[in-house]
Structures are given as C-alpha cells and as structure tokens.
Short mmCIF file of C-alpha atoms and ligand atoms in Angstrom, two decimals:
data_model
loop_
_atom_site.label_atom_id
_atom_site.label_comp_id
_atom_site.label_asym_id
_atom_site.label_seq_id
_atom_site.Cartn_x
_atom_site.Cartn_y
_atom_site.Cartn_z
CA MET A 189 -20.11 10.89 15.20
CA ARG A 190 -21.89 12.59 12.36
CA ARG A 191 -21.90 10.01 9.47
CA ARG A 192 -19.85 12.37 6.91
CA LEU A 193 -16.67 12.09 9.12
CA LEU A 194 -16.29 8.82 7.54
CA LYS A 195 -14.94 10.37 4.22
CA TRP A 196 -12.06 11.82 5.81
CA LEU A 197 -11.26 8.81 8.15
CA ILE A 198 -8.99 6.08 7.60
CA CYS A 199 -7.37 3.10 9.69
CA PRO A 200 -4.54 4.61 11.84
CA ILE A 201 -2.66 1.51 11.70
CA CYS A 202 -2.62 0.77 7.90
CA ASN A 203 -4.06 4.02 6.52
CA GLY A 204 -6.89 1.78 4.68
CA ALA A 205 -10.35 2.40 4.53
CA LEU A 206 -12.76 1.97 7.31
CA GLU A 207 -16.60 0.47 7.31
CA LEU A 208 -18.88 2.08 9.61
CA PHE A 209 -21.24 -0.28 11.71
CA ALA A 210 -24.09 1.51 13.55
CA SER A 211 -25.76 -0.14 16.51
CA LYS A 212 -27.69 3.21 17.73
CA CYS A 213 -28.25 6.45 15.96
CA SER A 214 -30.07 9.44 16.15
CA ARG A 215 -31.46 11.97 14.00
CA LEU A 216 -29.93 15.66 14.27
CA SER A 217 -32.12 18.80 13.75
CA ILE A 218 -30.02 21.47 12.01
CA ASN A 219 -30.74 24.92 10.93
CA GLU A 220 -30.47 26.14 7.32
CA VAL A 221 -27.45 28.00 7.73
CA ASP A 222 -25.28 25.09 9.04
CA TYR A 223 -26.92 22.66 6.55
CA ASP A 224 -25.71 24.67 3.95
CA LEU A 225 -22.29 25.30 5.23
CA LEU A 226 -21.49 21.74 5.88
CA ARG A 227 -22.88 20.38 3.11
CA ALA A 228 -20.70 22.54 0.99
CA ILE A 229 -17.76 21.84 3.00
CA ALA A 230 -17.92 18.31 2.61
CA ARG A 231 -19.25 18.11 -0.83
CA ILE A 232 -21.96 16.11 -0.15
CA THR A 233 -25.27 15.68 -1.57
CA ASP A 234 -27.02 13.06 0.56
CA SER A 235 -29.05 14.47 3.83
CA ASP A 236 -27.98 11.89 5.88
CA GLU A 237 -24.29 12.44 5.76
CA VAL A 238 -25.46 15.79 7.69
CA GLU A 239 -28.26 14.75 10.02
CA THR A 240 -27.36 11.13 11.15
CA GLU A 241 -25.20 10.86 14.20
CA ILE A 242 -23.82 7.59 15.51
CA ILE A 243 -23.93 7.10 19.15
CA THR A 244 -22.76 3.61 19.31
CA GLY A 245 -21.30 1.48 16.74
CA ALA A 246 -17.87 0.37 15.38
CA LEU A 247 -15.14 1.51 12.78
CA ALA A 248 -13.57 -1.79 11.30
CA CYS A 249 -10.35 -2.36 9.01
CA ALA A 250 -10.93 -5.53 7.23
CA ALA A 251 -7.22 -5.39 6.33
CA CYS A 252 -5.94 -5.28 10.07
CA ARG A 253 -9.05 -7.62 11.18
CA VAL A 254 -9.65 -4.87 13.94
CA TYR A 255 -12.39 -2.18 14.76
CA TYR A 256 -12.46 1.10 16.54
CA PRO A 257 -15.21 1.32 18.97
CA ILE A 258 -17.99 4.48 18.77
CA TYR A 259 -18.94 5.23 22.34
CA ASN A 260 -20.73 8.19 23.66
CA ALA A 261 -20.53 9.24 20.02
CA VAL A 262 -17.00 9.56 19.71
CA PRO A 263 -14.65 7.36 17.74
CA ARG A 264 -12.00 5.74 19.58
CA MET A 265 -9.21 5.36 17.26
CA LEU A 266 -6.48 4.75 19.57
CA THR A 267 -4.21 1.99 18.52
CA TYR A 268 -3.90 0.35 21.64
CA THR A 269 -6.31 -1.13 24.03
CA THR A 270 -7.97 1.71 26.13
CA GLU A 271 -10.79 1.40 29.13
CA VAL A 272 -13.37 2.92 27.22
CA ALA A 273 -12.81 -0.03 24.45
CA ARG A 274 -13.16 -2.39 26.73
CA VAL A 275 -16.30 -0.88 28.35
CA HIS A 276 -17.69 -0.80 24.98
CA GLN A 277 -16.91 -4.45 24.09
CA ARG A 278 -18.48 -5.55 27.59
CA GLU A 279 -21.52 -3.37 26.87
CA ASN A 280 -21.82 -4.57 23.22
CA ALA A 281 -20.70 -7.97 23.21
CA LEU A 282 -23.38 -9.84 21.50
CA TRP A 283 -23.33 -7.01 18.72
CA ILE A 284 -20.08 -7.13 18.20
CA GLN A 285 -20.01 -11.02 17.53
CA GLU A 286 -22.81 -10.94 15.21
CA GLN A 287 -21.98 -7.64 13.22
CA LEU A 288 -17.90 -8.20 13.56
CA PRO A 289 -16.74 -11.82 13.92
CA GLY A 290 -13.05 -12.56 14.19
CA PHE A 291 -12.48 -8.94 14.63
CA THR A 292 -10.53 -7.61 17.73
CA LEU A 293 -9.80 -4.46 19.40
CA PRO A 294 -6.81 -2.82 18.39
CA HIS A 295 -3.55 -3.75 20.30
CA CYS A 296 -0.44 -2.12 18.99
CA ALA A 297 2.00 -1.01 21.69
CA ALA A 298 1.62 2.82 22.91
CA PRO A 299 4.06 5.25 21.88
CA PRO A 300 6.57 5.90 24.47
CA GLY A 301 4.74 7.35 27.71
CA GLU A 302 1.46 7.90 25.95
CA GLU A 303 -0.66 5.86 28.46
CA GLU A 304 0.81 8.04 31.34
CA VAL A 305 -0.01 11.32 29.62
CA LEU A 306 -3.45 9.92 28.79
CA ARG A 307 -4.18 9.16 32.09
CA ASN A 308 -2.68 12.76 33.44
CA PHE A 309 -4.51 14.68 30.92
CA SER A 310 -7.47 12.90 31.44
CA ILE A 311 -7.41 13.43 35.16
CA GLU A 312 -6.98 17.07 34.13
CA TRP A 313 -9.93 17.40 31.95
CA THR A 314 -12.33 15.46 33.45
CA GLU A 315 -11.77 17.03 37.05
CA PHE A 316 -12.41 20.84 35.36
CA ASP A 317 -16.09 21.54 35.71
CA TRP A 318 -16.91 23.50 32.65
CA SER A 319 -19.21 26.42 33.83
CA GLY A 320 -18.71 28.40 30.30
CA ARG A 321 -16.93 31.58 32.81
CA SER A 322 -13.52 30.49 32.36
CA TYR A 323 -11.07 28.98 30.34
CA TRP A 324 -7.23 28.86 31.70
CA SER A 325 -6.94 32.48 33.28
CA THR A 326 -9.09 34.33 31.14
CA THR A 327 -12.74 34.24 29.78
CA PRO A 328 -13.72 31.82 27.21
CA ALA A 329 -14.47 34.50 24.51
CA ARG A 330 -10.91 36.18 25.12
CA ALA A 331 -9.28 32.92 24.88
CA VAL A 332 -11.18 32.27 21.25
CA ASP A 333 -9.82 35.50 20.31
CA TRP A 334 -6.12 34.55 21.16
CA MET A 335 -6.76 31.42 19.00
CA ARG A 336 -7.91 33.26 16.01
CA TYR A 337 -5.21 35.90 16.39
CA SER A 338 -2.84 32.77 16.59
CA LEU A 339 -4.52 31.39 13.46
CA GLY A 340 -4.23 34.67 11.78
CA THR A 341 -7.60 34.54 10.56
CA SER A 342 -7.81 38.02 9.40
CA LYS A 343 -5.29 37.54 6.95
CA HIS A 344 -6.19 33.70 6.54
CA PRO A 345 -9.94 33.26 6.89
CA LEU A 346 -11.51 29.91 7.87
CA GLN A 347 -14.93 30.84 6.54
CA GLY A 348 -16.44 27.49 4.74
CA LYS A 349 -13.30 25.59 5.38
CA LEU A 350 -12.25 22.17 6.94
CA ALA A 351 -9.56 22.45 9.95
CA LEU A 352 -8.16 19.78 12.27
CA GLU A 353 -7.35 21.11 15.83
CA VAL A 354 -5.02 18.17 17.60
CA GLY A 355 -5.35 18.09 21.38
CA ILE A 356 -8.63 20.03 22.01
CA GLY A 357 -8.72 19.35 25.97
CA ILE A 358 -12.31 19.97 26.74
CA GLY A 359 -13.01 21.48 23.23
CA ALA A 360 -13.91 24.98 24.19
CA MET A 361 -11.36 26.48 21.27
CA ALA A 362 -12.52 24.15 18.64
CA ASP A 363 -16.07 24.98 19.82
CA GLY A 364 -15.75 28.79 19.60
CA VAL A 365 -13.47 29.06 16.61
CA SER A 366 -15.98 26.94 14.45
CA ARG A 367 -19.05 29.06 15.53
CA VAL A 368 -17.42 32.69 15.15
CA GLU A 369 -15.28 31.55 11.73
CA ASN A 370 -18.08 29.55 9.98
CA CYS A 371 -16.26 26.68 9.54
CA GLU A 372 -16.16 22.91 10.23
CA ILE A 373 -13.55 21.38 12.65
CA VAL A 374 -12.35 18.14 13.43
CA GLY A 375 -11.20 17.95 17.09
CA VAL A 376 -8.83 15.12 18.23
CA ASP A 377 -7.50 14.78 21.48
CA LEU A 378 -5.63 11.59 23.39
CA GLY A 379 -7.67 11.93 26.74
CA TYR A 380 -11.15 11.14 27.96
CA GLY A 381 -11.39 15.42 27.91
CA VAL A 382 -13.41 14.10 24.78
CA ASP A 383 -16.19 13.16 26.80
CA ARG A 384 -16.52 16.42 28.40
CA ALA A 385 -15.93 18.03 25.08
CA GLN A 386 -18.87 15.87 23.80
CA LYS A 387 -21.09 16.72 26.91
CA PHE A 388 -20.66 20.17 26.58
CA PHE A 389 -20.07 20.82 22.90
CA GLY A 390 -21.38 17.78 21.01
CA GLU A 391 -24.49 19.77 20.00
CA ASN A 392 -22.16 21.80 17.86
CA HIS A 393 -22.93 20.53 14.15
CA ARG A 394 -19.72 22.22 13.08
CA LEU A 395 -17.46 20.45 15.18
CA HIS A 396 -16.59 16.72 15.37
CA ILE A 397 -14.54 14.93 18.34
CA VAL A 398 -12.49 12.46 17.93
CA GLN A 399 -10.30 10.52 20.26
CA ALA A 400 -6.84 9.93 18.79
CA SER A 401 -3.00 10.24 19.14
CA VAL A 402 -1.13 12.40 17.12
CA PHE A 403 1.21 9.69 16.39
CA ALA A 404 -1.42 7.72 14.57
CA LEU A 405 -3.91 10.36 13.23
CA PRO A 406 -6.64 8.27 11.53
CA PHE A 407 -7.33 11.00 8.61
CA ARG A 408 -6.41 10.72 4.84
CA ARG A 409 -3.73 12.68 3.32
CA THR A 410 -4.20 16.25 2.26
CA THR A 411 -7.66 16.43 4.00
CA PHE A 412 -7.54 19.88 5.78
CA ASP A 413 -7.31 23.69 4.48
CA VAL A 414 -5.84 23.82 8.33
CA VAL A 415 -4.17 21.94 10.81
CA TYR A 416 -3.18 23.72 13.99
CA SER A 417 -2.09 22.23 17.47
CA HIS A 418 -2.05 24.39 20.54
CA GLY A 419 -0.07 23.76 23.47
CA VAL A 420 -0.09 19.73 22.72
CA ILE A 421 3.24 18.42 21.11
CA HIS A 422 5.43 19.60 23.77
CA HIS A 423 3.83 17.23 25.86
CA THR A 424 4.96 13.86 24.19
CA TYR A 425 8.03 11.92 24.24
CA SER A 426 9.27 13.71 20.98
CA THR A 427 7.98 17.37 19.87
CA ARG A 428 9.57 16.68 16.66
CA THR A 429 8.15 13.14 15.84
CA ALA A 430 4.73 14.39 16.77
CA PHE A 431 5.06 17.49 14.44
CA SER A 432 6.01 15.45 11.48
CA HIS A 433 2.63 13.68 11.83
CA LEU A 434 0.72 16.75 11.48
CA THR A 435 2.44 17.53 8.04
CA GLY A 436 1.04 15.59 5.57
CA LEU A 437 -2.54 16.27 6.67
CA THR A 438 -2.98 19.76 5.21
CA LYS A 439 -4.14 20.31 1.14
CA GLU A 440 -1.43 22.01 -1.01
CA ASN A 441 -0.93 25.65 0.09
CA GLY A 442 -2.80 24.45 3.34
CA MET A 443 -1.98 26.22 6.73
CA LEU A 444 -0.37 24.57 9.59
CA TYR A 445 0.29 26.41 13.16
CA VAL A 446 2.03 24.79 16.27
CA TRP A 447 2.43 26.72 19.31
CA VAL A 448 4.82 25.02 21.77
CA TYR A 449 6.73 26.03 24.95
CA SER A 450 9.92 28.12 24.60
CA HIS A 451 13.32 28.25 26.33
CA GLU A 452 12.58 31.93 26.57
CA GLU A 453 9.43 31.89 28.41
CA GLU A 454 11.50 29.81 31.37
CA THR A 455 14.04 32.66 31.75
CA THR A 456 11.44 36.08 31.82
CA SER A 457 12.39 36.32 35.23
CA GLY A 458 14.93 35.10 38.24
CA VAL A 459 11.39 34.17 39.98
CA ARG A 460 10.40 32.06 36.86
CA ARG A 461 13.53 30.56 36.68
CA ILE A 462 13.38 29.23 40.04
CA LEU A 463 9.82 27.81 39.63
CA MET A 464 10.82 26.24 36.24
CA GLN A 465 13.56 24.47 38.28
CA ILE A 466 11.34 22.96 41.01
CA GLU A 467 8.90 22.22 38.15
CA ARG A 468 11.56 20.31 36.39
CA ALA A 469 12.35 18.30 39.58
CA VAL A 470 8.76 17.41 40.91
CA ARG A 471 6.91 16.54 37.66
CA PRO A 472 8.32 13.39 36.83
CA SER A 473 7.27 11.84 40.52
CA LEU A 474 4.09 14.00 40.57
CA SER A 475 2.86 12.31 37.06
CA ARG A 476 3.59 9.02 38.18
CA LEU A 477 1.13 9.38 41.60
CA PRO A 478 -2.44 8.28 41.74
CA ARG A 479 -4.67 11.05 41.63
CA SER A 480 -5.76 11.37 44.98
CA LEU A 481 -1.82 11.71 46.08
CA GLN A 482 -1.51 14.04 43.50
CA ILE A 483 -4.09 16.20 45.06
CA ILE A 484 -2.66 16.05 48.34
CA PHE A 485 0.45 17.19 46.93
CA LEU A 486 -1.30 19.85 44.88
CA ALA A 487 -3.56 21.50 47.13
CA PRO A 488 -1.13 23.51 49.39
CA VAL A 489 0.07 25.12 46.15
CA LEU A 490 -3.43 26.48 44.82
CA PRO A 491 -3.57 29.20 47.04
CA ALA A 492 -0.90 30.63 45.63
CA TYR A 493 -2.42 30.40 42.39
CA MET A 494 -5.48 31.92 43.35
CA LEU A 495 -3.44 34.88 44.93
CA HIS A 496 -1.08 35.75 41.95
CA GLN A 497 -4.09 35.53 39.58
CA SER A 498 -6.01 38.04 42.09
CA LEU A 499 -3.13 39.98 42.94
CA VAL A 500 -0.94 40.34 39.84
CA ARG A 501 -2.74 39.06 36.73
CA ARG A 502 -6.35 40.88 37.64
CA ARG A 503 -4.38 43.85 38.29
CA LYS A 504 -2.69 43.71 35.44
CA MET A 505 -5.16 42.93 32.98
CA GLY A 506 -8.52 44.10 34.48
CA PRO A 507 -11.24 42.07 35.79
CA GLU A 508 -13.03 41.70 32.30
CA ALA A 509 -9.89 39.81 30.99
CA ALA A 510 -8.49 37.89 33.75
CA VAL A 511 -11.15 35.72 35.63
CA LYS A 512 -11.31 35.25 39.53
CA TYR A 513 -9.54 31.64 40.16
CA GLY A 514 -11.54 29.26 42.05
CA TRP A 515 -10.57 25.78 43.28
CA THR A 516 -11.20 24.42 39.63
CA GLU A 517 -9.29 27.14 37.91
CA ALA A 518 -6.27 26.94 40.41
CA LEU A 519 -6.38 23.03 40.18
CA ILE A 520 -6.52 22.87 36.63
CA ALA A 521 -3.59 25.41 36.29
CA ALA A 522 -1.24 23.68 39.05
CA ARG A 523 -2.24 20.29 37.09
CA ASP A 524 -0.96 21.70 33.72
CA ARG A 525 2.17 22.65 34.73
CA LEU A 526 3.22 20.04 37.26
CA THR A 527 1.80 16.71 36.27
CA PRO A 528 2.29 15.91 32.56
CA PRO A 529 5.35 13.56 31.78
CA PHE A 530 6.51 15.48 29.46
CA ALA A 531 6.95 19.35 28.74
CA HIS A 532 9.56 20.05 26.36
CA ARG A 533 11.10 23.29 25.49
CA HIS A 534 12.25 24.86 22.02
CA THR A 535 13.42 27.87 20.01
CA TYR A 536 11.70 29.88 17.06
CA GLU A 537 14.93 28.77 14.94
CA GLU A 538 14.49 25.13 15.67
CA VAL A 539 10.69 24.77 15.03
CA ALA A 540 11.26 26.90 11.86
CA GLU A 541 13.51 24.24 10.90
CA TRP A 542 11.10 21.68 11.02
CA PHE A 543 8.83 23.28 8.71
CA ARG A 544 11.17 23.97 6.43
CA SER A 545 12.29 20.50 6.22
CA GLU A 546 8.71 19.23 5.63
CA SER A 547 8.25 21.62 2.64
CA TYR A 548 6.32 24.30 4.59
CA GLY A 549 7.15 28.00 3.34
CA ASN A 550 6.20 31.42 3.99
CA LEU A 551 6.45 31.05 7.68
CA GLU A 552 4.63 33.51 9.85
CA PHE A 553 6.11 34.08 13.52
CA LEU A 554 3.67 34.96 16.03
CA ARG A 555 6.53 37.07 18.02
CA ASP A 556 6.59 39.32 15.35
CA GLU A 557 2.62 40.11 14.81
CA PRO A 558 1.48 42.94 16.89
CA LEU A 559 -1.30 42.80 18.88
CA PRO A 560 -4.54 44.13 17.21
CA GLY A 561 -5.95 47.39 18.58
CA GLY A 562 -8.35 46.96 21.11
CA PHE A 563 -6.91 43.89 22.28
CA PRO A 564 -4.82 44.12 25.59
CA ASP A 565 -1.32 43.20 26.04
CA ASP A 566 -2.28 40.39 28.49
CA LEU A 567 -1.56 37.19 26.52
CA VAL A 568 2.04 38.28 25.95
CA ASN A 569 3.48 35.40 27.80
CA LEU A 570 1.85 33.24 25.08
CA ARG A 571 3.70 35.21 22.80
CA VAL A 572 6.96 34.22 24.40
CA SER A 573 6.25 30.78 23.30
CA VAL A 574 7.07 29.57 20.16
CA GLY A 575 4.14 30.07 17.75
CA ILE A 576 4.51 29.68 13.77
CA ARG A 577 2.37 29.11 11.04
CA GLY A 578 3.78 27.70 7.68
CA PHE A 579 2.15 27.03 4.18
CA SER A 580 2.27 23.58 2.68
CA GLN A 581 4.39 23.88 -0.75
CA PRO A 582 3.58 22.06 -3.86
CA LYS A 583 4.92 18.36 -3.90
CA LEU A 584 7.58 18.85 -6.10
CA SER A 585 9.68 20.55 -3.94
CA ARG A 586 8.77 18.14 -1.25
CA GLU A 587 11.20 16.01 -2.70
CA HIS A 588 14.14 18.64 -2.93
CA SER A 589 13.78 19.89 0.39
CA ILE A 590 17.00 20.45 1.71
CA GLY A 591 18.30 19.36 5.15
CA SER A 592 15.12 17.19 5.83
CA THR A 593 15.26 14.26 8.42
CA PHE A 594 11.66 13.48 8.02
CA HIS A 595 10.67 14.13 4.48
CA SER A 596 10.05 10.49 3.53
CA THR A 597 6.78 9.03 5.09
CA ASP A 598 8.47 5.67 5.72
CA GLN A 599 10.68 7.37 8.30
CA ILE A 600 7.76 8.21 10.81
CA PRO A 601 7.27 5.66 13.38
CA ARG A 602 4.04 3.94 12.91
CA PRO A 603 2.03 1.52 15.02
CA VAL A 604 2.42 -2.02 14.57
CA LEU A 605 -0.08 -4.78 15.56
CA ASN A 606 1.40 -7.16 18.23
CA SER A 607 0.68 -10.72 17.13
C1 SAM B 959 -2.22 21.90 27.88
S1 SAM B 959 -3.68 20.81 27.06
C2 SAM B 959 -3.96 22.09 25.78
C3 SAM B 959 -5.32 21.69 25.10
C4 SAM B 959 -5.87 23.03 24.24
N1 SAM B 959 -5.06 22.85 22.93
C5 SAM B 959 -5.46 24.63 24.77
O1 SAM B 959 -4.33 25.15 24.17
O2 SAM B 959 -6.02 24.80 25.85
C6 SAM B 959 -2.66 19.33 26.12
C7 SAM B 959 -3.45 18.43 25.34
O3 SAM B 959 -2.84 17.68 24.61
C8 SAM B 959 -3.67 16.48 24.49
N2 SAM B 959 -2.28 15.36 23.90
C9 SAM B 959 -1.47 15.15 24.84
N3 SAM B 959 -0.52 13.93 23.86
C10 SAM B 959 -1.57 13.88 22.92
C11 SAM B 959 -1.27 13.01 22.21
N4 SAM B 959 -0.41 12.30 21.51
N5 SAM B 959 -1.90 12.93 20.80
C12 SAM B 959 -3.38 14.04 20.76
N6 SAM B 959 -3.43 14.85 22.02
C13 SAM B 959 -2.45 14.57 23.26
C14 SAM B 959 -3.62 16.17 26.21
O4 SAM B 959 -4.74 15.21 26.35
C15 SAM B 959 -4.59 17.73 26.35
O5 SAM B 959 -5.61 17.68 26.40
ZN1 ZN B 960 -5.83 -1.38 9.49
#
C-alpha cells in the first residue's frame, strides 16, 4: 500500500478516519514522469507519500476498535473476518499486541452470499496463470482498448485524473488503462485475485490494489473523477444495491460507468437460449462444490470452449484479435460462466433509471456508440450487454430526484459490528 492511499481511505464500517500502523515498509524507486503525475493527482508535497510502500501493517479505526490488516502490500478492508486476516493475525501476533492493544479484526456479518462469491472468484483468478498473452478471449492490449472505448476516453480523457475500478479481478484492465491514459487508479476486488494483481502489476506506481467489497467501500465520498465497474455488480446478491454503493464516490460532474449482463444477450440465438437455460440450472450446484469437484465437472466442457474459440471466434475475428485457448483460458471462461453464485440480468431502461434516480445525468449508452475505425467488431457481444455512463449532477438536484428509491444514504444497507 502506497502511503498516499491513506488520504482517500476511511473505515468501511463507520466511515471514520483510519490510522496507519506500518511494521514493514519499502522505498520505491519512481521515474520523474510518474513522480510528477502522482504528486499532482494527490496534491501532495511530501515525497514520502509517493515513495513509501507499506508491505505489512494495519489500518486502525479508533471508533470501532477494529483494525484492517495490510498483508502482502494490500490493505484488507473487508468488514468480516477472512482467512487472510487470520493469517496476518497469526504472523504478527506480538506486533499487534504491542501496537493495537484492545483492537480486534472486523467481525460484521457478510452481505448475503458474499463469502461464496469470494471463494468462487478467488479460485477463478488464482488458477489463471497470467502470461501477458491473453485476457478472456483476446489479447490484453485489445482488452484495454475495449475498456477505453467503454469509458469513452476519447471524449472523457482520464489524463491526470483519479479513478476507482471496482472488481479488478487480476488487475489487467486497471494496469493497462492507468499506463495508457496517464492516470491513477485505485483497484478494488473482493477476492484473492488481488494477490495475483499485486504480484503481476504491483510495480505499477499508478495503481493501488485494495481488497474490499462494493457493499462496504472504504473511500471518502466525492473522491474520484471516475468510478467504473465492468462485469461485477451483477455477480452480487443485488445488482441494484451494489449500484447504490458506487454512486456517492464520484466528484460533482464525475463519471460513473457500469457494465452488466443483459437479458438481450441471453436471446441472441436459439443455441444461446438453450445454453443459458443449462447454465441457470447448473450454476447454483456448481458454485457450492469444492474446487476439485468443480474441475471434474468442468473438464468435459473445456474442449467445447477450445473448439468454439478456434473454429468460430478466430475465424470471425482473426488470429491477432482472438487468442488460441489453452487449458487456462478455457477454464477461466467456463468458471466465469458456470461457477459464480449470482449472475443477474438487466435492461438498458432499468439501469438508466438507477442512474437517474441517483442524480446521474447526461447518460451515454454503449449500444448507441459506433466502434471507432480500425477496431473490428469482434466485441459486439459485449455491446449486447448493458453499458452506461452517467455524470454526477450538482448536490441540489439530488434532493429533488424523482422516483428515487435509494437517494438517501441512510437507506443503503451498511455493515454492523456483531457484539
Ligand atoms: C467476471 S470478473 C470481472 C473482472 C474484470 N472487471 C473484467 O471485466 O475482466 C468479476 C469480479 O468481480 C469481483 N466481485 C464480485 N463481487 C464483488 C463485490 N461484492 N465487491 C467487489 N468485487 C466483487 C470478483 O471477485 C471478480 O473478480
Ligand atoms: Zn470504524
């Protein structure tokens, strides 16, 4: 964790200030371009804020008497006790006793089904052996182009801005976008994909990696120029509630972008309709199985994924755009479809209403935006899903938003510490 991240962090339980305790730090060596960029974005004068990385430590909330571990350079901000928090506690027992007497690990109840979501996506991403060759069905460079197109960076440049990506998975998009767009990104994910992200992209000074849930994001309100979440909130118990947790974090006129599965995507062909029915039927059971049994059930379908990629996608998109599927690529694709406990579907109209009711205006729909020249129409399926950008309206209009079900922050479910 870079020291300057503390500027933006708060306790995800009570929203109070956090105090940083470091037991192991390192000094980063940063080139001049990054140095100037990062100091300007965070408006800092102290070089320590840019150059110091905390490898092991804790973030403590005096009001809750709770501490959040920093382990493997990643702040662990979940509001319930996790495996990694217990490991940190065991390995640092003496230090915690000395530095944080009377403090405990957070022990709220997890949001419905979230521990299963964490388990399944952690398996998905820790199994994915990142080689820099592929990301989903395409190359990492093309996936970053897709993300920039989705964020509309040609109209809304990210240069010199601070963005939050919720649900970074292995972190490849956040890494690529921060490099190409010259911006700083805080990347959050629920699962242990964050450790892979730290391993592969931890040396990118423009990227902060945080383990946290969309339902208890540990950030000050109105901190970010841009908040985005791609393919994430439909995998929670309630897409709508998750959406409401993203809304207070943008600055005034800041941009919020979300991409979620659509009903339309389900019905693009007869074959797809049948496949979706099968998926619906098997997902609840598969998501509950232990990892080894999941592999036994998934293994027979992997050749079908490989064949489809080779015979259909590579022919349609060309070999430079569609990578060849090996076992790893086929496995992550199959896992992503068949093991998440939740995968809700929505319509453009429904999600647009969520934006409006939370006082986001000037909505931009991905389905209406032509793909830029030279960008092959290989990602058309992604456009069949719902991708919407909205811009935060001035505070005053929030009070007057019509038909809002979530406009008061008091109505958003918050974590509560168990006694
Ligand atoms: C399908 S992956 C998408 C990853 C990446 N955004 C992309 O589009 O390639 C969904 C990700 O959402 C994360 N996720 C699921 N529930 C979450 C939650 N409550 N808070 C934060 N992240 C969550 C999962 O851990 C997983 O990494
Ligand atoms: Zn607190």
